[in-house]
């Protein structure tokens, strides 16, 4: 369609489809003030978190508190842990022989989950230890992506999931239980959690 009408097409009253690589730098420029599109910002339920913050100025303040966690030095200091997890994955892959099928997508999911949880919560989920990489967040995240699209039109979905008892979520949609449980823990966590302490230490 863009070949007939040009590189920019309005696909909804509030959305444009842009097929122009040269426009990338302008569209994703780091200069200037740009608020997020509120319709998309709350698609995963927490419109008050840093990721979903609509206001440019408020997002900048929230991002500033987390920036020390993602400095070059902090990531460099964390390299030994990353290497340890990668080595653990490599050792496990070498066990797959004689035509065994390696679920690579699940293996990489386990690797990234263990790295991220170790860095964010100071406690790895140890999903690399799961036999056949079965105990990962793969199904849960796929389900959340699908639910997120639905929640664009019905934002009440995630608040309902958050207040539903665990037994009911397990019965209705068990694959989302790990993520819903994580959201509940994070929502009610003590402000002096490991992540908060790390941010405070970095600012000191």
PDB file of C-alpha atoms in Angstrom:
ATOM      1  CA  UNK A   1       0.000   0.000   0.000  1.00  0.00           C
ATOM      2  CA  UNK A   2       2.836   2.387   0.806  1.00  0.00           C
ATOM      3  CA  UNK A   3       4.120   1.936  -2.768  1.00  0.00           C
ATOM      4  CA  UNK A   4       0.864   3.438  -4.041  1.00  0.00           C
ATOM      5  CA  UNK A   5       0.100   6.064  -1.413  1.00  0.00           C
ATOM      6  CA  UNK A   6       3.495   7.064  -0.034  1.00  0.00           C
ATOM      7  CA  UNK A   7       5.606   6.131   3.034  1.00  0.00           C
ATOM      8  CA  UNK A   8       3.175   7.469   5.674  1.00  0.00           C
ATOM      9  CA  UNK A   9      -0.318   5.992   6.069  1.00  0.00           C
ATOM     10  CA  UNK A  10      -2.902   6.766   8.741  1.00  0.00           C
ATOM     11  CA  UNK A  11      -4.216   3.382   9.860  1.00  0.00           C
ATOM     12  CA  UNK A  12      -6.428   4.660  12.707  1.00  0.00           C
ATOM     13  CA  UNK A  13      -7.480   8.155  13.839  1.00  0.00           C
ATOM     14  CA  UNK A  14      -4.532   8.196  16.240  1.00  0.00           C
ATOM     15  CA  UNK A  15      -1.945   5.931  14.546  1.00  0.00           C
ATOM     16  CA  UNK A  16       0.399   6.250  11.596  1.00  0.00           C
ATOM     17  CA  UNK A  17       2.258   3.533   9.705  1.00  0.00           C
ATOM     18  CA  UNK A  18       5.640   4.834   8.512  1.00  0.00           C
ATOM     19  CA  UNK A  19       7.660   2.944   5.922  1.00  0.00           C
ATOM     20  CA  UNK A  20      10.720   5.166   5.713  1.00  0.00           C
ATOM     21  CA  UNK A  21      14.040   4.087   7.306  1.00  0.00           C
ATOM     22  CA  UNK A  22      15.388   7.623   7.028  1.00  0.00           C
ATOM     23  CA  UNK A  23      12.632   8.797   9.371  1.00  0.00           C
ATOM     24  CA  UNK A  24      13.868   6.527  12.166  1.00  0.00           C
ATOM     25  CA  UNK A  25      16.249   9.054  13.717  1.00  0.00           C
ATOM     26  CA  UNK A  26      13.594  11.745  13.772  1.00  0.00           C
ATOM     27  CA  UNK A  27      10.911   9.452  15.153  1.00  0.00           C
ATOM     28  CA  UNK A  28      13.092   8.034  17.930  1.00  0.00           C
ATOM     29  CA  UNK A  29      15.089  11.163  18.639  1.00  0.00           C
ATOM     30  CA  UNK A  30      16.326  11.533  22.219  1.00  0.00           C
ATOM     31  CA  UNK A  31      16.017  15.316  22.046  1.00  0.00           C
ATOM     32  CA  UNK A  32      12.892  17.306  22.781  1.00  0.00           C
ATOM     33  CA  UNK A  33       9.885  16.519  24.962  1.00  0.00           C
ATOM     34  CA  UNK A  34       7.489  13.759  23.980  1.00  0.00           C
ATOM     35  CA  UNK A  35       4.704  12.291  26.053  1.00  0.00           C
ATOM     36  CA  UNK A  36       3.819   8.636  25.609  1.00  0.00           C
ATOM     37  CA  UNK A  37       0.599   7.626  23.946  1.00  0.00           C
ATOM     38  CA  UNK A  38      -1.652   6.937  26.957  1.00  0.00           C
ATOM     39  CA  UNK A  39      -3.684   4.354  25.045  1.00  0.00           C
ATOM     40  CA  UNK A  40      -0.627   2.088  24.766  1.00  0.00           C
ATOM     41  CA  UNK A  41       1.157   3.033  27.973  1.00  0.00           C
ATOM     42  CA  UNK A  42      -1.108   1.038  30.303  1.00  0.00           C
ATOM     43  CA  UNK A  43      -1.459  -2.093  28.189  1.00  0.00           C
ATOM     44  CA  UNK A  44       0.163  -4.251  30.869  1.00  0.00           C
ATOM     45  CA  UNK A  45      -1.865  -2.884  33.733  1.00  0.00           C
ATOM     46  CA  UNK A  46       0.525  -0.655  35.655  1.00  0.00           C
ATOM     47  CA  UNK A  47      -0.024   2.822  34.215  1.00  0.00           C
ATOM     48  CA  UNK A  48       1.778   4.328  37.234  1.00  0.00           C
ATOM     49  CA  UNK A  49       5.119   2.553  36.768  1.00  0.00           C
ATOM     50  CA  UNK A  50       8.151   4.021  35.044  1.00  0.00           C
ATOM     51  CA  UNK A  51       7.690   2.072  31.831  1.00  0.00           C
ATOM     52  CA  UNK A  52       4.079   3.199  31.429  1.00  0.00           C
ATOM     53  CA  UNK A  53       4.478   6.818  32.563  1.00  0.00           C
ATOM     54  CA  UNK A  54       2.794   9.129  30.063  1.00  0.00           C
ATOM     55  CA  UNK A  55       4.273  12.500  31.052  1.00  0.00           C
ATOM     56  CA  UNK A  56       7.738  13.155  29.642  1.00  0.00           C
ATOM     57  CA  UNK A  57       8.853  15.146  32.695  1.00  0.00           C
ATOM     58  CA  UNK A  58       7.571  12.588  35.216  1.00  0.00           C
ATOM     59  CA  UNK A  59       9.104   9.728  33.246  1.00  0.00           C
ATOM     60  CA  UNK A  60      12.437  11.550  33.239  1.00  0.00           C
ATOM     61  CA  UNK A  61      12.355  11.820  37.050  1.00  0.00           C
ATOM     62  CA  UNK A  62      11.498   8.146  37.472  1.00  0.00           C
ATOM     63  CA  UNK A  63      14.079   7.038  34.952  1.00  0.00           C
ATOM     64  CA  UNK A  64      16.718   9.143  36.704  1.00  0.00           C
ATOM     65  CA  UNK A  65      16.229   7.127  39.898  1.00  0.00           C
ATOM     66  CA  UNK A  66      16.943   3.895  37.989  1.00  0.00           C
ATOM     67  CA  UNK A  67      19.704   5.163  35.715  1.00  0.00           C
ATOM     68  CA  UNK A  68      22.557   4.360  38.155  1.00  0.00           C
ATOM     69  CA  UNK A  69      21.492   0.715  38.019  1.00  0.00           C
ATOM     70  CA  UNK A  70      22.193   0.600  34.300  1.00  0.00           C
ATOM     71  CA  UNK A  71      25.410   2.562  34.112  1.00  0.00           C
ATOM     72  CA  UNK A  72      28.303   1.085  32.156  1.00  0.00           C
ATOM     73  CA  UNK A  73      30.229   0.402  35.370  1.00  0.00           C
ATOM     74  CA  UNK A  74      27.323  -1.390  37.031  1.00  0.00           C
ATOM     75  CA  UNK A  75      26.852  -3.655  34.039  1.00  0.00           C
ATOM     76  CA  UNK A  76      30.601  -4.299  33.824  1.00  0.00           C
ATOM     77  CA  UNK A  77      30.639  -5.248  37.510  1.00  0.00           C
ATOM     78  CA  UNK A  78      27.839  -7.722  36.807  1.00  0.00           C
ATOM     79  CA  UNK A  79      29.702  -9.410  33.942  1.00  0.00           C
ATOM     80  CA  UNK A  80      31.000 -12.337  36.071  1.00  0.00           C
ATOM     81  CA  UNK A  81      27.428 -13.317  36.921  1.00  0.00           C
ATOM     82  CA  UNK A  82      26.391 -13.097  33.259  1.00  0.00           C
ATOM     83  CA  UNK A  83      29.337 -15.250  32.214  1.00  0.00           C
ATOM     84  CA  UNK A  84      28.512 -17.778  34.930  1.00  0.00           C
ATOM     85  CA  UNK A  85      24.924 -18.085  33.646  1.00  0.00           C
ATOM     86  CA  UNK A  86      26.066 -18.371  30.019  1.00  0.00           C
ATOM     87  CA  UNK A  87      28.583 -21.064  30.960  1.00  0.00           C
ATOM     88  CA  UNK A  88      25.848 -22.910  32.824  1.00  0.00           C
ATOM     89  CA  UNK A  89      23.687 -22.820  29.699  1.00  0.00           C
ATOM     90  CA  UNK A  90      26.546 -24.019  27.488  1.00  0.00           C
ATOM     91  CA  UNK A  91      27.260 -26.954  29.793  1.00  0.00           C
ATOM     92  CA  UNK A  92      23.622 -27.962  29.702  1.00  0.00           C
ATOM     93  CA  UNK A  93      23.475 -27.708  25.904  1.00  0.00           C
ATOM     94  CA  UNK A  94      26.415 -30.114  25.583  1.00  0.00           C
ATOM     95  CA  UNK A  95      24.262 -32.818  27.191  1.00  0.00           C
ATOM     96  CA  UNK A  96      21.940 -32.825  24.178  1.00  0.00           C
ATOM     97  CA  UNK A  97      23.200 -35.610  21.948  1.00  0.00           C
ATOM     98  CA  UNK A  98      22.007 -38.412  19.657  1.00  0.00           C
ATOM     99  CA  UNK A  99      19.234 -36.455  17.973  1.00  0.00           C
ATOM    100  CA  UNK A 100      17.769 -34.926  21.109  1.00  0.00           C
ATOM    101  CA  UNK A 101      15.734 -31.790  20.428  1.00  0.00           C
ATOM    102  CA  UNK A 102      16.995 -28.657  22.155  1.00  0.00           C
ATOM    103  CA  UNK A 103      14.168 -26.202  22.956  1.00  0.00           C
ATOM    104  CA  UNK A 104      16.354 -23.210  22.217  1.00  0.00           C
ATOM    105  CA  UNK A 105      13.670 -20.552  22.736  1.00  0.00           C
ATOM    106  CA  UNK A 106      12.989 -21.905  26.219  1.00  0.00           C
ATOM    107  CA  UNK A 107      16.708 -22.213  26.961  1.00  0.00           C
ATOM    108  CA  UNK A 108      17.313 -18.569  26.061  1.00  0.00           C
ATOM    109  CA  UNK A 109      14.269 -17.556  28.076  1.00  0.00           C
ATOM    110  CA  UNK A 110      15.702 -19.377  31.092  1.00  0.00           C
ATOM    111  CA  UNK A 111      19.067 -17.669  30.599  1.00  0.00           C
ATOM    112  CA  UNK A 112      17.664 -14.148  30.381  1.00  0.00           C
ATOM    113  CA  UNK A 113      15.262 -14.748  33.267  1.00  0.00           C
ATOM    114  CA  UNK A 114      18.041 -15.970  35.552  1.00  0.00           C
ATOM    115  CA  UNK A 115      20.259 -13.010  34.651  1.00  0.00           C
ATOM    116  CA  UNK A 116      17.530 -10.393  35.037  1.00  0.00           C
ATOM    117  CA  UNK A 117      16.140 -11.760  38.301  1.00  0.00           C
ATOM    118  CA  UNK A 118      19.622 -12.061  39.793  1.00  0.00           C
ATOM    119  CA  UNK A 119      20.363  -8.441  38.909  1.00  0.00           C
ATOM    120  CA  UNK A 120      16.961  -6.998  39.814  1.00  0.00           C
ATOM    121  CA  UNK A 121      16.054  -9.022  42.904  1.00  0.00           C
ATOM    122  CA  UNK A 122      19.504 -10.307  44.001  1.00  0.00           C
ATOM    123  CA  UNK A 123      17.980 -13.797  43.736  1.00  0.00           C
ATOM    124  CA  UNK A 124      17.967 -15.850  40.566  1.00  0.00           C
ATOM    125  CA  UNK A 125      14.921 -17.901  39.632  1.00  0.00           C
ATOM    126  CA  UNK A 126      17.358 -20.674  38.601  1.00  0.00           C
ATOM    127  CA  UNK A 127      15.311 -21.661  35.576  1.00  0.00           C
ATOM    128  CA  UNK A 128      18.462 -22.976  33.911  1.00  0.00           C
ATOM    129  CA  UNK A 129      18.294 -25.846  36.408  1.00  0.00           C
ATOM    130  CA  UNK A 130      14.892 -26.898  35.115  1.00  0.00           C
ATOM    131  CA  UNK A 131      14.954 -30.295  33.312  1.00  0.00           C
ATOM    132  CA  UNK A 132      14.435 -29.665  29.619  1.00  0.00           C
ATOM    133  CA  UNK A 133      13.946 -25.957  30.390  1.00  0.00           C
ATOM    134  CA  UNK A 134      10.308 -26.702  31.208  1.00  0.00           C
ATOM    135  CA  UNK A 135       9.951 -24.350  34.171  1.00  0.00           C
ATOM    136  CA  UNK A 136      10.326 -21.007  32.410  1.00  0.00           C
ATOM    137  CA  UNK A 137       8.185 -17.912  31.941  1.00  0.00           C
ATOM    138  CA  UNK A 138       7.735 -18.676  28.241  1.00  0.00           C
ATOM    139  CA  UNK A 139       4.023 -19.546  28.289  1.00  0.00           C
ATOM    140  CA  UNK A 140       3.296 -16.880  30.896  1.00  0.00           C
ATOM    141  CA  UNK A 141       4.849 -14.082  28.855  1.00  0.00           C
ATOM    142  CA  UNK A 142       3.172 -15.211  25.636  1.00  0.00           C
ATOM    143  CA  UNK A 143      -0.149 -15.212  27.493  1.00  0.00           C
ATOM    144  CA  UNK A 144       0.556 -11.756  28.911  1.00  0.00           C
ATOM    145  CA  UNK A 145       1.338 -10.418  25.425  1.00  0.00           C
ATOM    146  CA  UNK A 146      -1.994 -11.717  24.152  1.00  0.00           C
ATOM    147  CA  UNK A 147      -3.819 -10.404  27.215  1.00  0.00           C
ATOM    148  CA  UNK A 148      -2.042  -7.075  26.779  1.00  0.00           C
ATOM    149  CA  UNK A 149      -3.558  -6.629  23.321  1.00  0.00           C
ATOM    150  CA  UNK A 150      -6.987  -7.390  24.771  1.00  0.00           C
ATOM    151  CA  UNK A 151      -6.367  -4.982  27.664  1.00  0.00           C
ATOM    152  CA  UNK A 152      -5.800  -2.121  25.214  1.00  0.00           C
ATOM    153  CA  UNK A 153      -9.544  -2.135  24.660  1.00  0.00           C
ATOM    154  CA  UNK A 154     -10.528  -3.327  28.136  1.00  0.00           C
ATOM    155  CA  UNK A 155      -8.052  -1.815  30.657  1.00  0.00           C
ATOM    156  CA  UNK A 156      -9.887  -3.376  33.583  1.00  0.00           C
ATOM    157  CA  UNK A 157      -8.406  -6.800  32.733  1.00  0.00           C
ATOM    158  CA  UNK A 158      -5.162  -6.507  34.714  1.00  0.00           C
ATOM    159  CA  UNK A 159      -6.677  -4.884  37.827  1.00  0.00           C
ATOM    160  CA  UNK A 160      -9.106  -7.818  37.912  1.00  0.00           C
ATOM    161  CA  UNK A 161      -6.265 -10.335  37.533  1.00  0.00           C
ATOM    162  CA  UNK A 162      -4.378  -8.649  40.365  1.00  0.00           C
ATOM    163  CA  UNK A 163      -7.229  -9.053  42.858  1.00  0.00           C
ATOM    164  CA  UNK A 164      -8.273 -12.541  41.803  1.00  0.00           C
ATOM    165  CA  UNK A 165      -7.291 -15.337  44.217  1.00  0.00           C
ATOM    166  CA  UNK A 166      -4.480 -17.554  43.058  1.00  0.00           C
ATOM    167  CA  UNK A 167      -6.639 -20.690  42.904  1.00  0.00           C
ATOM    168  CA  UNK A 168      -9.048 -19.008  40.494  1.00  0.00           C
ATOM    169  CA  UNK A 169      -6.267 -17.768  38.190  1.00  0.00           C
ATOM    170  CA  UNK A 170      -4.791 -21.286  38.193  1.00  0.00           C
ATOM    171  CA  UNK A 171      -8.135 -22.720  37.165  1.00  0.00           C
ATOM    172  CA  UNK A 172      -8.957 -20.125  34.476  1.00  0.00           C
ATOM    173  CA  UNK A 173      -5.556 -19.391  32.914  1.00  0.00           C
ATOM    174  CA  UNK A 174      -2.743 -21.191  34.755  1.00  0.00           C
ATOM    175  CA  UNK A 175      -0.021 -20.115  32.311  1.00  0.00           C
ATOM    176  CA  UNK A 176      -0.217 -16.466  33.479  1.00  0.00           C
ATOM    177  CA  UNK A 177       0.135 -17.386  37.160  1.00  0.00           C
ATOM    178  CA  UNK A 178       3.931 -16.829  37.387  1.00  0.00           C
ATOM    179  CA  UNK A 179       3.667 -13.281  36.021  1.00  0.00           C
ATOM    180  CA  UNK A 180       0.546 -12.387  37.997  1.00  0.00           C
ATOM    181  CA  UNK A 181       2.254 -13.665  41.132  1.00  0.00           C
ATOM    182  CA  UNK A 182       5.324 -11.578  40.366  1.00  0.00           C
ATOM    183  CA  UNK A 183       3.170  -8.483  39.876  1.00  0.00           C
ATOM    184  CA  UNK A 184       1.487  -9.010  43.232  1.00  0.00           C
ATOM    185  CA  UNK A 185       4.809  -9.467  45.008  1.00  0.00           C
ATOM    186  CA  UNK A 186       6.226  -6.327  43.405  1.00  0.00           C
ATOM    187  CA  UNK A 187       3.090  -4.314  44.142  1.00  0.00           C
ATOM    188  CA  UNK A 188       3.182  -5.174  47.847  1.00  0.00           C
ATOM    189  CA  UNK A 189       6.932  -5.375  48.307  1.00  0.00           C
ATOM    190  CA  UNK A 190       8.732  -3.441  50.993  1.00  0.00           C
ATOM    191  CA  UNK A 191      10.319  -0.207  49.685  1.00  0.00           C
ATOM    192  CA  UNK A 192      13.590  -1.361  51.211  1.00  0.00           C
ATOM    193  CA  UNK A 193      13.783  -4.318  48.831  1.00  0.00           C
ATOM    194  CA  UNK A 194      17.069  -5.291  47.195  1.00  0.00           C
ATOM    195  CA  UNK A 195      16.320  -3.213  44.105  1.00  0.00           C
ATOM    196  CA  UNK A 196      15.439  -0.146  46.182  1.00  0.00           C
ATOM    197  CA  UNK A 197      18.554  -0.614  48.290  1.00  0.00           C
ATOM    198  CA  UNK A 198      20.742  -0.880  45.183  1.00  0.00           C
ATOM    199  CA  UNK A 199      19.280   2.323  43.756  1.00  0.00           C
ATOM    200  CA  UNK A 200      19.759   4.102  47.073  1.00  0.00           C
ATOM    201  CA  UNK A 201      23.351   2.870  47.328  1.00  0.00           C
ATOM    202  CA  UNK A 202      24.057   4.007  43.782  1.00  0.00           C
ATOM    203  CA  UNK A 203      22.726   7.481  44.525  1.00  0.00           C
ATOM    204  CA  UNK A 204      24.884   7.704  47.655  1.00  0.00           C
TER     205      UNK A 204
END
